Tab-separated table of C-alpha atoms in Angstrom:
chain	number	residue	atom	x	y	z
A	1	GLU	CA	30.198	17.695	-4.868
A	2	THR	CA	27.391	15.373	-5.880
A	3	GLY	CA	25.723	17.684	-8.412
A	4	VAL	CA	23.046	18.763	-5.941
A	5	THR	CA	23.983	22.031	-4.212
A	6	GLN	CA	22.306	23.271	-1.045
A	7	THR	CA	22.674	26.677	0.547
A	8	PRO	CA	23.271	27.747	3.194
A	9	ARG	CA	25.217	24.915	4.806
A	10	HIS	CA	24.401	26.181	8.299
A	11	LEU	CA	21.564	28.395	9.506
A	12	VAL	CA	20.647	29.702	12.932
A	13	MET	CA	17.299	31.439	13.153
A	14	GLY	CA	14.962	32.748	15.792
A	15	MET	CA	11.410	31.519	16.136
A	16	THR	CA	10.017	34.718	14.629
A	17	ASN	CA	12.367	34.818	11.643
A	18	LYS	CA	11.627	33.961	8.032
A	19	LYS	CA	14.339	32.233	6.052
A	20	SER	CA	14.645	30.077	2.949
A	21	LEU	CA	16.713	27.051	2.062
A	22	LYS	CA	17.818	26.630	-1.527
A	23	CYS	CA	18.570	23.532	-3.553
A	24	GLU	CA	19.891	23.437	-7.101
A	25	GLN	CA	20.724	20.568	-9.418
A	26	HIS	CA	21.966	20.437	-12.988
A	27	LEU	CA	21.867	16.687	-13.427
A	28	GLY	CA	18.892	16.728	-15.756
A	29	HIS	CA	16.680	15.252	-13.053
A	30	ASN	CA	12.978	15.991	-12.994
A	31	ALA	CA	12.106	14.927	-9.469
A	32	MET	CA	13.237	16.819	-6.374
A	33	TYR	CA	12.735	16.087	-2.697
A	34	TRP	CA	13.088	17.556	0.775
A	35	TYR	CA	14.043	15.232	3.617
A	36	LYS	CA	14.474	16.006	7.310
A	37	GLN	CA	16.994	14.245	9.514
A	38	SER	CA	16.590	14.827	13.239
A	39	ALA	CA	19.005	13.505	15.814
A	40	LYS	CA	18.552	9.804	16.529
A	41	LYS	CA	15.784	9.440	13.914
A	42	PRO	CA	15.678	7.995	10.402
A	43	LEU	CA	15.448	10.400	7.491
A	44	GLU	CA	11.875	11.512	6.918
A	45	LEU	CA	10.454	12.512	3.556
A	46	MET	CA	8.825	15.954	3.608
A	47	PHE	CA	7.933	16.865	0.030
A	48	VAL	CA	8.206	15.452	-3.485
A	49	TYR	CA	8.093	17.424	-6.722
A	50	ASN	CA	7.860	15.839	-10.147
A	51	PHE	CA	8.243	18.142	-13.151
A	52	LYS	CA	7.705	21.172	-10.845
A	53	GLU	CA	4.428	19.815	-9.477
A	54	GLN	CA	4.122	18.788	-5.845
A	55	THR	CA	3.174	15.123	-5.735
A	56	GLU	CA	3.699	14.345	-2.067
A	57	ASN	CA	3.353	16.271	1.169
A	58	ASN	CA	4.099	13.995	4.089
A	59	SER	CA	1.834	15.815	6.557
A	60	VAL	CA	4.361	18.600	6.991
A	61	PRO	CA	3.296	21.596	9.155
A	62	SER	CA	2.446	24.725	7.202
A	63	ARG	CA	5.367	26.620	8.746
A	64	PHE	CA	7.395	24.768	6.098
A	65	SER	CA	6.472	25.976	2.617
A	66	PRO	CA	8.167	24.449	-0.440
A	67	GLU	CA	8.531	26.100	-3.815
A	68	CYS	CA	9.717	24.581	-7.073
A	69	PRO	CA	9.931	27.217	-9.827
A	70	ASN	CA	11.555	24.815	-12.299
A	71	SER	CA	12.974	21.313	-12.428
A	72	SER	CA	16.424	22.528	-11.375
A	73	HIS	CA	15.563	24.553	-8.295
A	74	LEU	CA	13.775	23.796	-5.062
A	75	PHE	CA	13.237	26.046	-2.070
A	76	LEU	CA	12.002	25.483	1.454
A	77	HIS	CA	10.598	28.636	3.039
A	78	LEU	CA	10.647	28.663	6.813
A	79	HIS	CA	8.616	30.847	9.163
A	80	THR	CA	7.728	30.776	12.859
A	81	LEU	CA	9.663	27.585	13.423
A	82	GLN	CA	9.999	25.810	16.741
A	83	PRO	CA	13.188	24.593	18.451
A	84	GLU	CA	12.159	21.002	17.700
A	85	ASP	CA	12.443	21.837	13.975
A	86	SER	CA	16.204	21.982	14.404
A	87	ALA	CA	17.598	19.285	12.141
A	88	LEU	CA	19.594	18.559	9.005
A	89	TYR	CA	17.484	19.311	5.933
A	90	LEU	CA	18.505	17.368	2.870
A	91	CYS	CA	17.545	17.963	-0.711
A	92	ALA	CA	17.689	15.198	-3.287
A	93	SER	CA	16.933	14.732	-6.945
A	94	SER	CA	16.327	11.852	-9.299
A	95	LEU	CA	14.811	10.913	-12.590
A	96	PRO	CA	11.161	10.134	-11.884
A	97	SER	CA	10.396	6.557	-11.008
A	98	ARG	CA	8.537	4.824	-13.815
A	99	GLY	CA	6.968	1.646	-12.594
A	100	GLU	CA	9.755	-0.755	-11.778
A	101	PHE	CA	12.463	1.393	-13.325
A	102	ASN	CA	14.428	3.607	-11.011
A	103	TYR	CA	17.649	5.458	-11.518
A	104	GLY	CA	18.576	6.298	-7.978
A	105	TYR	CA	18.732	9.387	-5.800
A	106	THR	CA	21.441	12.037	-5.498
A	107	PHE	CA	21.525	14.009	-2.248
A	108	GLY	CA	22.902	17.444	-1.501
A	109	SER	CA	25.167	18.191	1.457
A	110	GLY	CA	22.306	19.433	3.586
A	111	THR	CA	21.528	22.543	5.603
A	112	ARG	CA	22.036	22.196	9.329
A	113	LEU	CA	19.292	24.310	10.870
A	114	THR	CA	19.210	25.481	14.463
A	115	VAL	CA	16.102	27.243	15.766
A	116	VAL	CA	16.693	29.300	18.893
B	1	GLY	CA	4.498	1.018	5.283
B	2	ILE	CA	7.699	-0.743	4.460
B	3	GLN	CA	10.063	-1.460	7.345
B	4	VAL	CA	13.824	-1.325	6.892
B	5	GLU	CA	15.851	-3.067	9.578
B	6	GLN	CA	19.601	-2.538	9.630
B	7	SER	CA	22.179	-4.473	11.582
B	8	PRO	CA	24.305	-4.045	13.490
B	9	PRO	CA	23.226	-0.619	14.767
B	10	ASP	CA	26.796	0.192	15.796
B	11	LEU	CA	30.108	-1.255	14.675
B	12	ILE	CA	33.615	-0.381	15.799
B	13	LEU	CA	36.567	-1.675	13.800
B	14	GLN	CA	40.300	-1.360	13.668
B	15	GLU	CA	41.719	-0.058	10.433
B	16	GLY	CA	42.267	-2.909	8.006
B	17	ALA	CA	39.423	-5.076	9.269
B	18	ASN	CA	36.607	-6.381	7.113
B	19	SER	CA	32.907	-6.023	7.889
B	20	THR	CA	29.440	-6.920	6.656
B	21	LEU	CA	26.407	-4.700	7.092
B	22	ARG	CA	22.919	-6.080	6.587
B	23	CYS	CA	19.498	-4.731	5.684
B	24	ASN	CA	16.255	-6.684	6.000
B	25	PHE	CA	13.035	-5.490	4.418
B	26	SER	CA	9.428	-6.154	5.268
B	27	ASP	CA	8.241	-5.929	1.690
B	28	SER	CA	9.358	-6.664	-1.846
B	29	VAL	CA	12.681	-5.182	-2.894
B	30	ASN	CA	12.288	-3.402	-6.193
B	31	ASN	CA	14.742	-0.557	-5.881
B	32	LEU	CA	17.519	-0.210	-3.347
B	33	GLN	CA	20.464	2.094	-2.783
B	34	TRP	CA	23.287	2.006	-0.287
B	35	PHE	CA	24.451	5.367	1.043
B	36	HIS	CA	27.295	6.472	3.260
B	37	GLN	CA	26.645	9.559	5.381
B	38	ASN	CA	29.941	11.122	6.396
B	39	PRO	CA	30.424	12.978	9.692
B	40	TRP	CA	29.518	16.256	7.953
B	41	GLY	CA	26.092	14.952	6.923
B	42	GLN	CA	26.781	14.380	3.246
B	43	LEU	CA	24.955	11.334	1.864
B	44	ILE	CA	27.101	9.660	-0.751
B	45	ASN	CA	25.562	7.126	-3.095
B	46	LEU	CA	27.533	3.873	-2.956
B	47	PHE	CA	25.432	1.474	-4.991
B	48	TYR	CA	22.135	1.295	-6.779
B	49	ILE	CA	21.467	-2.397	-6.425
B	50	PRO	CA	17.920	-3.747	-6.736
B	51	SER	CA	19.326	-7.242	-7.217
B	52	GLY	CA	22.559	-9.120	-7.782
B	53	THR	CA	26.089	-8.140	-6.791
B	54	LYS	CA	28.173	-5.073	-7.541
B	55	GLN	CA	31.700	-4.134	-6.581
B	56	ASN	CA	33.468	-0.816	-6.370
B	57	GLY	CA	36.984	-0.971	-5.021
B	58	ARG	CA	36.957	-2.137	-1.405
B	59	LEU	CA	33.157	-2.107	-1.286
B	60	SER	CA	30.730	-4.610	-2.662
B	61	ALA	CA	27.010	-5.137	-2.237
B	62	THR	CA	24.647	-8.021	-2.765
B	63	THR	CA	20.875	-7.895	-2.843
B	64	VAL	CA	18.748	-11.036	-2.736
B	65	ALA	CA	15.385	-9.576	-3.614
B	66	THR	CA	13.442	-12.828	-3.237
B	67	GLU	CA	14.640	-13.121	0.370
B	68	ARG	CA	14.259	-9.394	1.093
B	69	TYR	CA	17.763	-8.545	2.233
B	70	SER	CA	20.878	-6.763	1.111
B	71	LEU	CA	24.479	-6.900	2.329
B	72	LEU	CA	27.285	-4.362	2.129
B	73	TYR	CA	30.820	-5.666	2.433
B	74	ILE	CA	33.661	-3.357	3.413
B	75	SER	CA	37.134	-4.811	3.107
B	76	SER	CA	40.393	-3.383	4.481
B	77	SER	CA	38.451	-0.635	6.240
B	78	GLN	CA	39.926	2.865	6.517
B	79	THR	CA	39.193	5.693	8.944
B	80	THR	CA	37.447	7.555	6.127
B	81	ASP	CA	34.862	4.749	6.025
B	82	SER	CA	33.511	6.014	9.351
B	83	GLY	CA	29.977	7.352	9.294
B	84	VAL	CA	26.466	6.024	8.998
B	85	TYR	CA	25.422	3.549	6.318
B	86	PHE	CA	21.854	3.499	5.029
B	87	CYS	CA	20.010	1.175	2.666
B	88	PRO	CA	16.743	2.975	1.866
B	89	LEU	CA	14.121	1.276	-0.165
B	90	TRP	CA	12.188	2.974	-2.919
B	91	GLU	CA	8.491	2.294	-2.497
B	92	THR	CA	6.893	1.025	-5.673
B	93	SER	CA	3.792	3.165	-5.126
B	94	GLY	CA	5.646	6.409	-5.578
B	95	SER	CA	8.920	8.213	-5.187
B	96	ARG	CA	9.341	7.808	-1.451
B	97	LEU	CA	12.597	6.433	-0.035
B	98	THR	CA	12.055	4.647	3.264
B	99	PHE	CA	15.092	4.779	5.532
B	100	GLY	CA	16.054	2.586	8.437
B	101	GLU	CA	18.036	3.814	11.404
B	102	GLY	CA	21.362	3.073	9.779
B	103	THR	CA	24.556	1.394	10.931
B	104	GLN	CA	27.008	3.700	12.690
B	105	LEU	CA	30.501	2.579	11.692
B	106	THR	CA	33.602	3.804	13.495
B	107	VAL	CA	36.995	2.805	12.133
B	108	ASN	CA	39.844	3.469	14.524
B	109	PRO	CA	43.444	4.004	13.376
């Protein structure tokens, strides 16, 4: 375990379903992230939260809705997804970058999502 | 945006062999991590190495920021080293990590 816990590990959902992915960290980090990893593609940043506030949305479709109730928890709510949204969704956390100082990322194990 | 180029894209080794993985960057290197993604998708942090050289057991990494590249050395490789290796760069303008396509390493027994 890295200190960043994601649940569920695997999820199969239909295109009309609503589901949520959960991420939890107790590393004292204040920044949390969602990344998407599709087959044969580099990891893509989806959302960034710093101190519970969303600071980046990388042009993600509205069928993905993030929620960050506190600095330790991050959710990704899913609704009316498409088969091409099937991917590995990775959560990460870090201390916020401050200028040139950076303390590195810690990733969770990911949720492997299949949309049928 | 920043481009991260990793080489080789694929590498197959026999157990016990040594290897060097390389990352080239299109922009200044301020913050850099090396990760190993195992076959189950877990991304494990290997090194945080914006510059200089670090060693951890059979692994070592060197970043030459002024020349915009980083190297990961794996010595006496083991089958558990198999997976994909990434060297994402942290963009100075924010919190974004930019990933390359990775190096797929397969170590055969």
